[in-house]
mmCIF file of N, CA and C in Angstrom:
data_model
loop_
_atom_site.group_PDB
_atom_site.id
_atom_site.type_symbol
_atom_site.label_atom_id
_atom_site.label_comp_id
_atom_site.label_asym_id
_atom_site.label_seq_id
_atom_site.Cartn_x
_atom_site.Cartn_y
_atom_site.Cartn_z
ATOM 1 N N MET A 1 -47.384 -33.885 -16.628
ATOM 2 C CA MET A 1 -46.307 -33.296 -16.210
ATOM 3 C C MET A 1 -45.317 -35.172 -16.296
ATOM 4 N N ALA A 2 -44.077 -34.984 -17.007
ATOM 5 C CA ALA A 2 -43.104 -35.910 -16.680
ATOM 6 C C ALA A 2 -42.302 -35.927 -15.946
ATOM 7 N N GLU A 3 -41.660 -36.646 -14.833
ATOM 8 C CA GLU A 3 -40.769 -36.395 -14.063
ATOM 9 C C GLU A 3 -39.409 -37.794 -14.401
ATOM 10 N N ASP A 4 -38.330 -37.122 -14.268
ATOM 11 C CA ASP A 4 -37.133 -37.538 -14.456
ATOM 12 C C ASP A 4 -36.056 -38.262 -12.517
ATOM 13 N N ILE A 5 -35.822 -39.648 -13.080
ATOM 14 C CA ILE A 5 -34.915 -40.005 -11.953
ATOM 15 C C ILE A 5 -33.145 -39.752 -12.492
ATOM 16 N N SER A 6 -32.381 -38.669 -11.686
ATOM 17 C CA SER A 6 -30.875 -38.741 -12.114
ATOM 18 C C SER A 6 -30.105 -39.200 -11.266
ATOM 19 N N TYR A 7 -29.011 -39.673 -12.117
ATOM 20 C CA TYR A 7 -28.054 -40.905 -11.426
ATOM 21 C C TYR A 7 -26.501 -40.399 -11.213
ATOM 22 N N PHE A 8 -25.945 -39.658 -10.526
ATOM 23 C CA PHE A 8 -24.858 -38.880 -10.306
ATOM 24 C C PHE A 8 -23.610 -40.069 -9.843
ATOM 25 N N THR A 9 -22.455 -40.204 -10.154
ATOM 26 C CA THR A 9 -21.445 -41.148 -9.402
ATOM 27 C C THR A 9 -20.310 -40.319 -8.598
ATOM 28 N N ASN A 10 -19.827 -41.156 -7.818
ATOM 29 C CA ASN A 10 -18.943 -40.056 -6.854
ATOM 30 C C ASN A 10 -17.589 -40.841 -7.149
ATOM 31 N N ASP A 11 -16.856 -40.218 -7.137
ATOM 32 C CA ASP A 11 -15.358 -40.367 -7.505
ATOM 33 C C ASP A 11 -14.741 -41.072 -6.246
ATOM 34 N N GLY A 12 -15.014 -41.086 -4.611
ATOM 35 C CA GLY A 12 -14.496 -41.199 -3.827
ATOM 36 C C GLY A 12 -14.115 -39.923 -3.568
ATOM 37 N N THR A 13 -13.587 -39.313 -3.584
ATOM 38 C CA THR A 13 -13.962 -37.782 -2.623
ATOM 39 C C THR A 13 -14.505 -37.002 -2.850
ATOM 40 N N GLY A 14 -16.008 -37.552 -2.836
ATOM 41 C CA GLY A 14 -16.692 -36.652 -2.830
ATOM 42 C C GLY A 14 -17.264 -35.781 -4.024
ATOM 43 N N ASN A 15 -16.542 -36.227 -4.583
ATOM 44 C CA ASN A 15 -16.966 -35.149 -6.443
ATOM 45 C C ASN A 15 -17.912 -35.867 -7.001
ATOM 46 N N PHE A 16 -19.173 -35.163 -7.551
ATOM 47 C CA PHE A 16 -20.190 -36.366 -8.025
ATOM 48 C C PHE A 16 -20.395 -35.412 -9.873
ATOM 49 N N THR A 17 -20.517 -36.264 -10.507
ATOM 50 C CA THR A 17 -20.656 -36.084 -12.071
ATOM 51 C C THR A 17 -21.727 -37.169 -12.360
ATOM 52 N N PHE A 18 -22.392 -36.401 -12.799
ATOM 53 C CA PHE A 18 -23.623 -36.515 -13.834
ATOM 54 C C PHE A 18 -23.732 -37.705 -14.786
ATOM 55 N N GLN A 19 -24.285 -38.110 -14.850
ATOM 56 C CA GLN A 19 -24.268 -39.656 -15.548
ATOM 57 C C GLN A 19 -25.386 -39.777 -16.730
ATOM 58 N N TRP A 20 -26.626 -39.594 -15.976
ATOM 59 C CA TRP A 20 -27.561 -39.611 -16.734
ATOM 60 C C TRP A 20 -29.092 -39.400 -16.148
ATOM 61 N N SER A 21 -29.943 -38.722 -17.157
ATOM 62 C CA SER A 21 -31.493 -38.784 -16.245
ATOM 63 C C SER A 21 -32.659 -39.576 -17.084
ATOM 64 N N ARG A 22 -33.181 -40.432 -16.533
ATOM 65 C CA ARG A 22 -34.379 -41.143 -16.962
ATOM 66 C C ARG A 22 -35.944 -40.938 -16.661
ATOM 67 N N ASP A 23 -36.595 -40.072 -17.869
ATOM 68 C CA ASP A 23 -38.051 -40.274 -17.108
ATOM 69 C C ASP A 23 -38.693 -41.935 -17.270
ATOM 70 N N VAL A 24 -39.254 -41.228 -15.667
ATOM 71 C CA VAL A 24 -40.399 -42.351 -15.076
ATOM 72 C C VAL A 24 -41.602 -42.069 -15.131
ATOM 73 N N GLY A 25 -41.979 -41.590 -16.328
ATOM 74 C CA GLY A 25 -43.320 -41.129 -16.349
ATOM 75 C C GLY A 25 -44.346 -40.137 -15.021
ATOM 76 N N ALA A 26 -45.244 -40.001 -14.861
ATOM 77 C CA ALA A 26 -46.158 -39.044 -14.157
ATOM 78 C C ALA A 26 -45.133 -38.674 -13.170
ATOM 79 N N ASN A 27 -45.226 -36.791 -12.645
ATOM 80 C CA ASN A 27 -44.302 -36.498 -11.401
ATOM 81 C C ASN A 27 -45.186 -37.071 -10.175
ATOM 82 N N ASP A 28 -45.014 -37.991 -9.895
ATOM 83 C CA ASP A 28 -45.343 -38.683 -8.480
ATOM 84 C C ASP A 28 -44.539 -39.262 -7.610
ATOM 85 N N THR A 29 -43.157 -38.879 -7.758
ATOM 86 C CA THR A 29 -42.355 -39.787 -7.112
ATOM 87 C C THR A 29 -42.227 -38.846 -5.299
ATOM 88 N N THR A 30 -42.401 -39.918 -4.474
ATOM 89 C CA THR A 30 -42.705 -39.389 -3.227
ATOM 90 C C THR A 30 -41.089 -39.756 -2.717
ATOM 91 N N SER A 31 -40.881 -41.520 -3.132
ATOM 92 C CA SER A 31 -39.818 -41.721 -2.233
ATOM 93 C C SER A 31 -38.799 -42.777 -2.702
ATOM 94 N N LEU A 32 -37.065 -42.492 -2.473
ATOM 95 C CA LEU A 32 -36.509 -43.579 -3.188
ATOM 96 C C LEU A 32 -35.940 -44.624 -1.931
ATOM 97 N N THR A 33 -35.368 -45.380 -2.330
ATOM 98 C CA THR A 33 -33.900 -46.500 -1.929
ATOM 99 C C THR A 33 -32.967 -46.967 -2.740
ATOM 100 N N SER A 34 -32.448 -47.231 -2.387
ATOM 101 C CA SER A 34 -31.096 -48.249 -2.936
ATOM 102 C C SER A 34 -30.791 -49.583 -2.293
ATOM 103 N N ALA A 35 -30.668 -50.697 -2.987
ATOM 104 C CA ALA A 35 -29.348 -51.531 -2.652
ATOM 105 C C ALA A 35 -29.199 -52.763 -3.370
ATOM 106 N N ASP A 36 -28.716 -53.465 -3.199
ATOM 107 C CA ASP A 36 -28.371 -54.910 -4.462
ATOM 108 C C ASP A 36 -29.600 -55.955 -3.768
ATOM 109 N N PHE A 37 -30.439 -55.479 -4.057
ATOM 110 C CA PHE A 37 -32.101 -56.188 -3.729
ATOM 111 C C PHE A 37 -32.123 -57.763 -4.291
ATOM 112 N N ASP A 38 -31.164 -57.445 -5.546
ATOM 113 C CA ASP A 38 -31.129 -59.087 -5.927
ATOM 114 C C ASP A 38 -29.722 -59.822 -5.844
ATOM 115 N N ASN A 39 -28.685 -59.305 -5.234
ATOM 116 C CA ASN A 39 -27.924 -60.370 -4.923
ATOM 117 C C ASN A 39 -26.490 -60.254 -5.902
ATOM 118 N N ASP A 40 -26.791 -59.191 -7.178
ATOM 119 C CA ASP A 40 -25.744 -59.460 -8.216
ATOM 120 C C ASP A 40 -24.748 -58.605 -8.093
ATOM 121 N N GLY A 41 -24.548 -57.981 -6.907
ATOM 122 C CA GLY A 41 -23.272 -57.015 -7.269
ATOM 123 C C GLY A 41 -23.708 -55.568 -7.291
ATOM 124 N N ASP A 42 -24.543 -55.020 -7.607
ATOM 125 C CA ASP A 42 -24.950 -53.798 -7.691
ATOM 126 C C ASP A 42 -25.959 -53.225 -6.937
ATOM 127 N N PHE A 43 -25.997 -51.979 -7.078
ATOM 128 C CA PHE A 43 -27.105 -51.269 -6.438
ATOM 129 C C PHE A 43 -28.589 -51.382 -7.526
ATOM 130 N N ASP A 44 -29.606 -51.598 -7.056
ATOM 131 C CA ASP A 44 -30.912 -51.392 -7.710
ATOM 132 C C ASP A 44 -31.819 -50.216 -7.036
ATOM 133 N N LEU A 45 -32.779 -50.143 -6.853
ATOM 134 C CA LEU A 45 -33.895 -49.176 -7.293
ATOM 135 C C LEU A 45 -35.223 -49.121 -6.820
ATOM 136 N N MET A 46 -35.597 -49.463 -5.515
ATOM 137 C CA MET A 46 -37.162 -48.916 -5.424
ATOM 138 C C MET A 46 -37.592 -47.790 -5.108
ATOM 139 N N ARG A 47 -38.862 -47.293 -6.078
ATOM 140 C CA ARG A 47 -39.634 -46.088 -5.919
ATOM 141 C C ARG A 47 -40.495 -46.057 -4.904
ATOM 142 N N GLY A 48 -41.160 -44.880 -5.038
ATOM 143 C CA GLY A 48 -42.361 -45.228 -4.187
ATOM 144 C C GLY A 48 -42.946 -43.760 -4.824
ATOM 145 N N THR A 49 -44.865 -44.121 -5.043
ATOM 146 C CA THR A 49 -45.493 -43.273 -5.452
ATOM 147 C C THR A 49 -46.932 -43.043 -4.382
ATOM 148 N N ILE A 50 -48.151 -43.043 -5.289
ATOM 149 C CA ILE A 50 -48.929 -42.737 -4.657
ATOM 150 C C ILE A 50 -49.486 -43.819 -4.396
ATOM 151 N N GLY A 51 -49.180 -44.850 -3.467
ATOM 152 C CA GLY A 51 -50.101 -46.298 -3.056
ATOM 153 C C GLY A 51 -49.263 -46.828 -3.768
ATOM 154 N N ILE A 52 -48.140 -46.784 -4.570
ATOM 155 C CA ILE A 52 -47.445 -47.916 -5.190
ATOM 156 C C ILE A 52 -46.020 -48.085 -5.254
ATOM 157 N N ILE A 53 -45.456 -49.434 -4.688
ATOM 158 C CA ILE A 53 -43.735 -49.419 -5.108
ATOM 159 C C ILE A 53 -43.384 -49.830 -6.074
ATOM 160 N N HIS A 54 -42.096 -49.338 -6.812
ATOM 161 C CA HIS A 54 -41.626 -49.950 -8.145
ATOM 162 C C HIS A 54 -40.462 -50.060 -7.894
ATOM 163 N N TYR A 55 -39.681 -51.452 -8.390
ATOM 164 C CA TYR A 55 -38.676 -52.001 -8.020
ATOM 165 C C TYR A 55 -38.544 -51.957 -9.497
ATOM 166 N N PHE A 56 -36.451 -51.975 -9.916
ATOM 167 C CA PHE A 56 -35.799 -51.304 -10.948
ATOM 168 C C PHE A 56 -34.641 -52.082 -10.825
ATOM 169 N N THR A 57 -33.966 -53.121 -11.455
ATOM 170 C CA THR A 57 -33.017 -53.542 -11.220
ATOM 171 C C THR A 57 -32.088 -53.305 -12.049
ATOM 172 N N ASN A 58 -30.786 -53.054 -11.681
ATOM 173 C CA ASN A 58 -29.343 -52.151 -12.588
ATOM 174 C C ASN A 58 -28.469 -53.433 -12.630
ATOM 175 N N ASP A 59 -28.249 -53.839 -14.180
ATOM 176 C CA ASP A 59 -27.367 -54.140 -14.928
ATOM 177 C C ASP A 59 -25.779 -54.174 -14.825
ATOM 178 N N GLY A 60 -25.522 -53.191 -13.734
ATOM 179 C CA GLY A 60 -23.907 -53.095 -13.228
ATOM 180 C C GLY A 60 -23.089 -52.259 -13.966
ATOM 181 N N THR A 61 -24.593 -51.655 -15.172
ATOM 182 C CA THR A 61 -23.376 -50.186 -15.969
ATOM 183 C C THR A 61 -24.512 -49.194 -15.704
ATOM 184 N N GLY A 62 -25.309 -49.179 -14.879
ATOM 185 C CA GLY A 62 -26.376 -47.779 -14.008
ATOM 186 C C GLY A 62 -26.974 -48.328 -15.073
ATOM 187 N N ASN A 63 -27.714 -49.241 -15.818
ATOM 188 C CA ASN A 63 -28.683 -48.808 -16.427
ATOM 189 C C ASN A 63 -29.798 -49.654 -15.864
ATOM 190 N N PHE A 64 -31.302 -48.730 -15.314
ATOM 191 C CA PHE A 64 -32.317 -49.443 -14.639
ATOM 192 C C PHE A 64 -33.231 -50.101 -15.510
ATOM 193 N N THR A 65 -33.764 -51.357 -15.203
ATOM 194 C CA THR A 65 -35.036 -51.498 -15.708
ATOM 195 C C THR A 65 -36.188 -52.096 -15.116
ATOM 196 N N PHE A 66 -36.783 -51.438 -15.286
ATOM 197 C CA PHE A 66 -38.335 -51.676 -14.542
ATOM 198 C C PHE A 66 -38.336 -53.380 -14.501
ATOM 199 N N GLN A 67 -38.683 -54.082 -12.737
ATOM 200 C CA GLN A 67 -39.027 -55.655 -12.926
ATOM 201 C C GLN A 67 -40.521 -55.463 -12.564
ATOM 202 N N TRP A 68 -41.142 -54.319 -11.575
ATOM 203 C CA TRP A 68 -42.913 -54.729 -10.930
ATOM 204 C C TRP A 68 -43.109 -53.822 -10.430
ATOM 205 N N SER A 69 -44.115 -53.575 -10.014
ATOM 206 C CA SER A 69 -44.904 -52.310 -8.959
ATOM 207 C C SER A 69 -45.951 -53.485 -8.119
ATOM 208 N N THR A 70 -46.036 -52.925 -6.959
ATOM 209 C CA THR A 70 -47.033 -53.641 -5.910
ATOM 210 C C THR A 70 -47.658 -52.384 -5.207
ATOM 211 N N ASN A 71 -49.038 -52.566 -5.155
ATOM 212 C CA ASN A 71 -50.211 -51.728 -4.945
ATOM 213 C C ASN A 71 -50.159 -51.595 -3.311
ATOM 214 N N VAL A 72 -49.998 -50.654 -2.479
ATOM 215 C CA VAL A 72 -50.254 -51.072 -1.155
ATOM 216 C C VAL A 72 -50.987 -50.177 -0.443
ATOM 217 N N GLY A 73 -51.489 -49.693 -1.361
ATOM 218 C CA GLY A 73 -52.994 -48.494 -0.407
ATOM 219 C C GLY A 73 -52.762 -47.612 -1.352
ATOM 220 N N VAL A 74 -53.944 -46.161 -0.735
ATOM 221 C CA VAL A 74 -53.972 -45.311 -1.113
ATOM 222 C C VAL A 74 -53.247 -44.267 -0.488
ATOM 223 N N GLY A 75 -52.639 -44.439 0.384
ATOM 224 C CA GLY A 75 -51.988 -43.091 0.705
ATOM 225 C C GLY A 75 -50.178 -43.057 -0.186
ATOM 226 N N ARG A 76 -49.652 -41.801 0.087
ATOM 227 C CA ARG A 76 -48.696 -41.575 -1.150
ATOM 228 C C ARG A 76 -47.513 -42.088 -0.149
ATOM 229 N N ILE A 77 -46.562 -43.071 -1.228
ATOM 230 C CA ILE A 77 -45.351 -43.774 -0.053
ATOM 231 C C ILE A 77 -44.183 -42.790 0.514
ATOM 232 N N TRP A 78 -44.328 -41.991 1.351
ATOM 233 C CA TRP A 78 -43.510 -40.993 1.636
ATOM 234 C C TRP A 78 -42.629 -41.118 1.983
ATOM 235 N N ALA A 79 -42.197 -42.616 2.612
ATOM 236 C CA ALA A 79 -40.621 -43.099 3.368
ATOM 237 C C ALA A 79 -40.071 -44.708 2.648
ATOM 238 N N LEU A 80 -38.848 -44.717 2.042
ATOM 239 C CA LEU A 80 -38.738 -46.345 1.796
ATOM 240 C C LEU A 80 -37.492 -46.859 2.720
ATOM 241 N N THR A 81 -37.326 -47.669 2.930
ATOM 242 C CA THR A 81 -35.745 -47.248 3.850
ATOM 243 C C THR A 81 -35.574 -48.915 3.536
ATOM 244 N N SER A 82 -34.035 -49.470 3.566
ATOM 245 C CA SER A 82 -33.770 -50.872 2.735
ATOM 246 C C SER A 82 -32.888 -51.362 3.930
ATOM 247 N N ALA A 83 -32.951 -52.835 4.457
ATOM 248 C CA ALA A 83 -31.844 -53.270 5.527
ATOM 249 C C ALA A 83 -32.017 -54.878 5.354
ATOM 250 N N ASP A 84 -31.297 -55.329 6.267
ATOM 251 C CA ASP A 84 -31.611 -56.582 6.355
ATOM 252 C C ASP A 84 -32.152 -56.566 6.999
ATOM 253 N N PHE A 85 -33.872 -56.854 7.206
ATOM 254 C CA PHE A 85 -34.290 -56.674 8.583
ATOM 255 C C PHE A 85 -34.737 -57.828 8.997
ATOM 256 N N ASP A 86 -34.590 -59.352 8.660
ATOM 257 C CA ASP A 86 -34.912 -60.702 9.225
ATOM 258 C C ASP A 86 -33.333 -61.133 9.604
ATOM 259 N N ASN A 87 -32.281 -60.713 8.843
ATOM 260 C CA ASN A 87 -31.299 -60.920 9.367
ATOM 261 C C ASN A 87 -30.540 -62.607 8.732
ATOM 262 N N ASP A 88 -31.578 -62.314 7.435
ATOM 263 C CA ASP A 88 -30.824 -63.392 6.485
ATOM 264 C C ASP A 88 -30.297 -63.487 5.206
ATOM 265 N N GLY A 89 -29.500 -62.260 5.217
ATOM 266 C CA GLY A 89 -28.147 -61.874 4.384
ATOM 267 C C GLY A 89 -28.688 -61.265 3.224
ATOM 268 N N ASP A 90 -29.925 -60.728 3.272
ATOM 269 C CA ASP A 90 -30.672 -59.858 1.993
ATOM 270 C C ASP A 90 -31.587 -58.767 2.279
ATOM 271 N N ILE A 91 -31.502 -57.743 1.728
ATOM 272 C CA ILE A 91 -31.853 -56.732 1.831
ATOM 273 C C ILE A 91 -32.876 -56.483 1.641
ATOM 274 N N ASP A 92 -34.230 -56.320 3.058
ATOM 275 C CA ASP A 92 -35.570 -55.971 2.702
ATOM 276 C C ASP A 92 -36.054 -54.796 2.570
ATOM 277 N N ILE A 93 -37.621 -54.362 2.766
ATOM 278 C CA ILE A 93 -37.316 -52.796 2.702
ATOM 279 C C ILE A 93 -38.449 -52.595 3.588
ATOM 280 N N LEU A 94 -38.814 -51.248 4.219
ATOM 281 C CA LEU A 94 -39.919 -50.901 4.789
ATOM 282 C C LEU A 94 -40.449 -49.480 4.384
ATOM 283 N N ALA A 95 -41.605 -49.479 4.187
ATOM 284 C CA ALA A 95 -42.588 -48.562 3.496
ATOM 285 C C ALA A 95 -43.041 -47.483 3.978
ATOM 286 N N ALA A 96 -43.424 -46.687 4.322
ATOM 287 C CA ALA A 96 -44.542 -46.164 5.458
ATOM 288 C C ALA A 96 -45.292 -44.995 4.277
ATOM 289 N N ASP A 97 -46.427 -44.918 4.332
ATOM 290 C CA ASP A 97 -47.764 -43.579 3.579
ATOM 291 C C ASP A 97 -48.284 -42.557 4.286
ATOM 292 N N GLY A 98 -49.059 -42.120 3.477
ATOM 293 C CA GLY A 98 -49.636 -41.014 4.564
ATOM 294 C C GLY A 98 -50.350 -40.558 5.148
ATOM 295 N N ILE A 99 -50.662 -42.225 5.556
ATOM 296 C CA ILE A 99 -52.527 -42.835 6.096
ATOM 297 C C ILE A 99 -51.897 -43.271 7.746
ATOM 298 N N GLY A 100 -50.680 -43.452 7.919
ATOM 299 C CA GLY A 100 -50.139 -43.971 8.958
ATOM 300 C C GLY A 100 -50.068 -45.715 9.213
ATOM 301 N N ARG A 101 -49.258 -45.845 7.844
ATOM 302 C CA ARG A 101 -49.136 -47.361 8.014
ATOM 303 C C ARG A 101 -47.828 -47.611 7.398
ATOM 304 N N ILE A 102 -47.275 -48.270 8.244
ATOM 305 C CA ILE A 102 -45.862 -48.995 7.699
ATOM 306 C C ILE A 102 -45.647 -50.367 7.471
ATOM 307 N N TYR A 103 -45.270 -50.625 6.165
ATOM 308 C CA TYR A 103 -45.374 -52.049 5.642
ATOM 309 C C TYR A 103 -43.875 -52.728 5.742
ATOM 310 N N TYR A 104 -43.521 -53.536 6.025
ATOM 311 C CA TYR A 104 -42.673 -55.000 5.669
ATOM 312 C C TYR A 104 -42.814 -55.868 4.661
ATOM 313 N N PHE A 105 -41.885 -55.956 3.821
ATOM 314 C CA PHE A 105 -41.679 -56.425 2.361
ATOM 315 C C PHE A 105 -40.186 -56.821 2.712
ATOM 316 N N ALA A 106 -40.497 -58.156 3.243
ATOM 317 C CA ALA A 106 -39.344 -59.889 3.297
ATOM 318 C C ALA A 106 -38.856 -59.857 1.548
ATOM 319 N N ASN A 107 -37.170 -59.906 1.828
ATOM 320 C CA ASN A 107 -36.380 -60.408 -0.252
ATOM 321 C C ASN A 107 -36.247 -61.795 0.159
ATOM 322 N N ASP A 108 -36.344 -62.279 -0.642
ATOM 323 C CA ASP A 108 -35.689 -63.856 -0.861
ATOM 324 C C ASP A 108 -34.538 -64.057 -0.957
ATOM 325 N N GLY A 109 -33.802 -62.631 -1.435
ATOM 326 C CA GLY A 109 -32.106 -62.585 -1.877
ATOM 327 C C GLY A 109 -32.655 -63.093 -3.476
ATOM 328 N N THR A 110 -33.589 -62.841 -4.320
ATOM 329 C CA THR A 110 -33.719 -62.735 -5.709
ATOM 330 C C THR A 110 -34.015 -61.407 -5.686
ATOM 331 N N GLY A 111 -34.706 -60.783 -5.165
ATOM 332 C CA GLY A 111 -35.151 -59.758 -5.667
ATOM 333 C C GLY A 111 -36.831 -59.656 -5.715
ATOM 334 N N SER A 112 -37.307 -60.967 -5.474
ATOM 335 C CA SER A 112 -38.758 -61.263 -5.008
ATOM 336 C C SER A 112 -39.292 -61.220 -3.437
ATOM 337 N N PHE A 113 -39.967 -59.914 -3.320
ATOM 338 C CA PHE A 113 -40.565 -59.549 -2.101
ATOM 339 C C PHE A 113 -41.983 -60.174 -1.542
ATOM 340 N N THR A 114 -41.916 -60.647 -0.205
ATOM 341 C CA THR A 114 -43.340 -61.036 0.308
ATOM 342 C C THR A 114 -43.638 -59.969 1.246
ATOM 343 N N SER A 115 -44.759 -59.730 1.240
ATOM 344 C CA SER A 115 -45.135 -58.653 2.548
ATOM 345 C C SER A 115 -45.469 -59.518 3.678
ATOM 346 N N MET A 116 -44.952 -58.916 4.610
ATOM 347 C CA MET A 116 -45.109 -59.355 5.894
ATOM 348 C C MET A 116 -46.173 -59.186 7.272
ATOM 349 N N TRP A 117 -45.973 -57.825 6.800
ATOM 350 C CA TRP A 117 -47.111 -57.367 8.126
ATOM 351 C C TRP A 117 -47.257 -56.011 7.533
ATOM 352 N N ARG A 118 -48.154 -54.750 7.696
ATOM 353 C CA ARG A 118 -48.185 -53.728 7.774
ATOM 354 C C ARG A 118 -48.754 -53.292 9.348
ATOM 355 N N VAL A 119 -48.324 -52.013 9.657
ATOM 356 C CA VAL A 119 -49.059 -51.958 11.213
ATOM 357 C C VAL A 119 -48.960 -50.200 11.072
ATOM 358 N N TRP A 120 -50.485 -50.098 11.673
ATOM 359 C CA TRP A 120 -51.469 -48.401 11.786
ATOM 360 C C TRP A 120 -50.993 -47.770 12.828
ATOM 361 N N LEU A 121 -50.041 -47.012 12.256
ATOM 362 C CA LEU A 121 -49.893 -46.067 13.636
ATOM 363 C C LEU A 121 -51.137 -45.128 13.803
ATOM 364 N N PRO A 122 -51.029 -44.452 15.734
ATOM 365 C CA PRO A 122 -52.227 -43.874 15.993
ATOM 366 C C PRO A 122 -52.567 -42.359 15.339
ATOM 367 N N PHE A 123 -51.522 -41.988 14.697
ATOM 368 C CA PHE A 123 -51.810 -40.187 14.607
ATOM 369 C C PHE A 123 -52.150 -40.358 13.006
ATOM 370 N N GLY A 124 -51.524 -40.686 12.209
ATOM 371 C CA GLY A 124 -51.513 -40.473 10.707
ATOM 372 C C GLY A 124 -50.344 -40.492 9.259
ATOM 373 N N ASN A 125 -49.928 -39.299 8.982
ATOM 374 C CA ASN A 125 -49.085 -39.071 8.139
ATOM 375 C C ASN A 125 -47.575 -39.912 8.827
ATOM 376 N N VAL A 126 -47.205 -40.689 8.349
ATOM 377 C CA VAL A 126 -45.314 -40.868 8.255
ATOM 378 C C VAL A 126 -44.501 -39.944 7.912
ATOM 379 N N ASN A 127 -43.736 -39.227 8.479
ATOM 380 C CA ASN A 127 -42.775 -38.155 7.511
ATOM 381 C C ASN A 127 -41.664 -38.790 6.621
ATOM 382 N N SER A 128 -41.155 -39.392 7.702
ATOM 383 C CA SER A 128 -39.908 -39.850 7.279
ATOM 384 C C SER A 128 -39.303 -41.340 7.889
ATOM 385 N N LEU A 129 -38.267 -42.509 7.737
ATOM 386 C CA LEU A 129 -38.201 -43.293 7.987
ATOM 387 C C LEU A 129 -37.058 -43.818 7.845
ATOM 388 N N THR A 130 -36.276 -44.538 8.551
ATOM 389 C CA THR A 130 -34.788 -45.230 8.393
ATOM 390 C C THR A 130 -34.848 -46.049 9.344
ATOM 391 N N SER A 131 -33.566 -46.816 9.167
ATOM 392 C CA SER A 131 -32.995 -47.930 10.142
ATOM 393 C C SER A 131 -31.694 -48.228 10.507
ATOM 394 N N ALA A 132 -31.254 -48.879 11.489
ATOM 395 C CA ALA A 132 -30.309 -48.584 12.312
ATOM 396 C C ALA A 132 -29.814 -49.438 13.025
ATOM 397 N N ASP A 133 -28.499 -49.631 13.139
ATOM 398 C CA ASP A 133 -28.495 -51.650 13.584
ATOM 399 C C ASP A 133 -27.944 -51.240 14.825
ATOM 400 N N PHE A 134 -28.994 -51.589 16.487
ATOM 401 C CA PHE A 134 -28.646 -51.288 17.414
ATOM 402 C C PHE A 134 -28.437 -52.904 18.146
ATOM 403 N N GLY A 135 -27.690 -53.525 17.568
ATOM 404 C CA GLY A 135 -27.325 -54.922 17.613
ATOM 405 C C GLY A 135 -28.313 -55.697 16.802
ATOM 406 N N PHE A 136 -29.727 -55.895 16.428
ATOM 407 C CA PHE A 136 -30.288 -55.978 15.319
ATOM 408 C C PHE A 136 -30.850 -54.550 15.136
ATOM 409 N N LEU A 137 -31.464 -54.342 13.394
ATOM 410 C CA LEU A 137 -31.811 -53.692 13.057
ATOM 411 C C LEU A 137 -33.240 -53.421 13.413
ATOM 412 N N HIS A 138 -33.524 -52.082 13.260
ATOM 413 C CA HIS A 138 -34.353 -51.512 14.441
ATOM 414 C C HIS A 138 -34.928 -50.295 13.375
ATOM 415 N N PHE A 139 -36.190 -49.821 13.285
ATOM 416 C CA PHE A 139 -36.699 -48.702 12.266
ATOM 417 C C PHE A 139 -36.906 -47.498 13.420
ATOM 418 N N ILE A 140 -36.833 -46.225 12.526
ATOM 419 C CA ILE A 140 -37.023 -44.835 13.675
ATOM 420 C C ILE A 140 -38.118 -44.421 12.920
ATOM 421 N N PHE A 141 -39.352 -43.895 12.888
ATOM 422 C CA PHE A 141 -39.840 -42.849 12.188
ATOM 423 C C PHE A 141 -40.314 -41.477 13.141
ATOM 424 N N THR A 142 -40.676 -40.148 11.849
ATOM 425 C CA THR A 142 -41.410 -39.215 12.118
ATOM 426 C C THR A 142 -42.595 -40.094 11.916
ATOM 427 N N GLU A 143 -43.905 -38.591 12.510
ATOM 428 C CA GLU A 143 -45.236 -39.125 11.877
ATOM 429 C C GLU A 143 -45.829 -37.483 12.172
ATOM 430 N N THR A 144 -46.977 -36.932 11.569
ATOM 431 C CA THR A 144 -47.317 -36.015 11.752
ATOM 432 C C THR A 144 -49.057 -35.821 12.734
ATOM 433 N N LYS A 145 -49.013 -35.259 13.863
ATOM 434 C CA LYS A 145 -49.982 -35.613 14.951
ATOM 435 C C LYS A 145 -51.209 -34.386 14.237
ATOM 436 N N PRO A 146 -52.280 -34.626 14.868
ATOM 437 C CA PRO A 146 -53.547 -33.634 14.770
ATOM 438 C C PRO A 146 -53.439 -32.661 15.248
#
């Protein structure tokens, strides 16, 4: 079974127009996040699947090109969030999997990421993940307890 990612543009008044759909292969996407990861002025895309994060760059016209994937484990990547967590001016990512781990990847400003740490949570599945600025960026998550 194949899977598409679809792209809609907003006209600034809340009206969305379908632009395109792209086949991304297997039916296993569990999370998406977008930001200008490579600092070229347009939004790129991170896609979470079964234990893998995939990175796609935008050419500025809405065409996305696959760049790389990284295997982070066996659990589904249920949640991705992006923000400047290390306060260095570029967008980093946090990823959460279905077996209780959160991973932090620091961006060098060109779209190249380094795994900085992972934390194991006591209860298991991370269902959602977001970030917010309370002076410095923090993250908040929900998880399923047994």
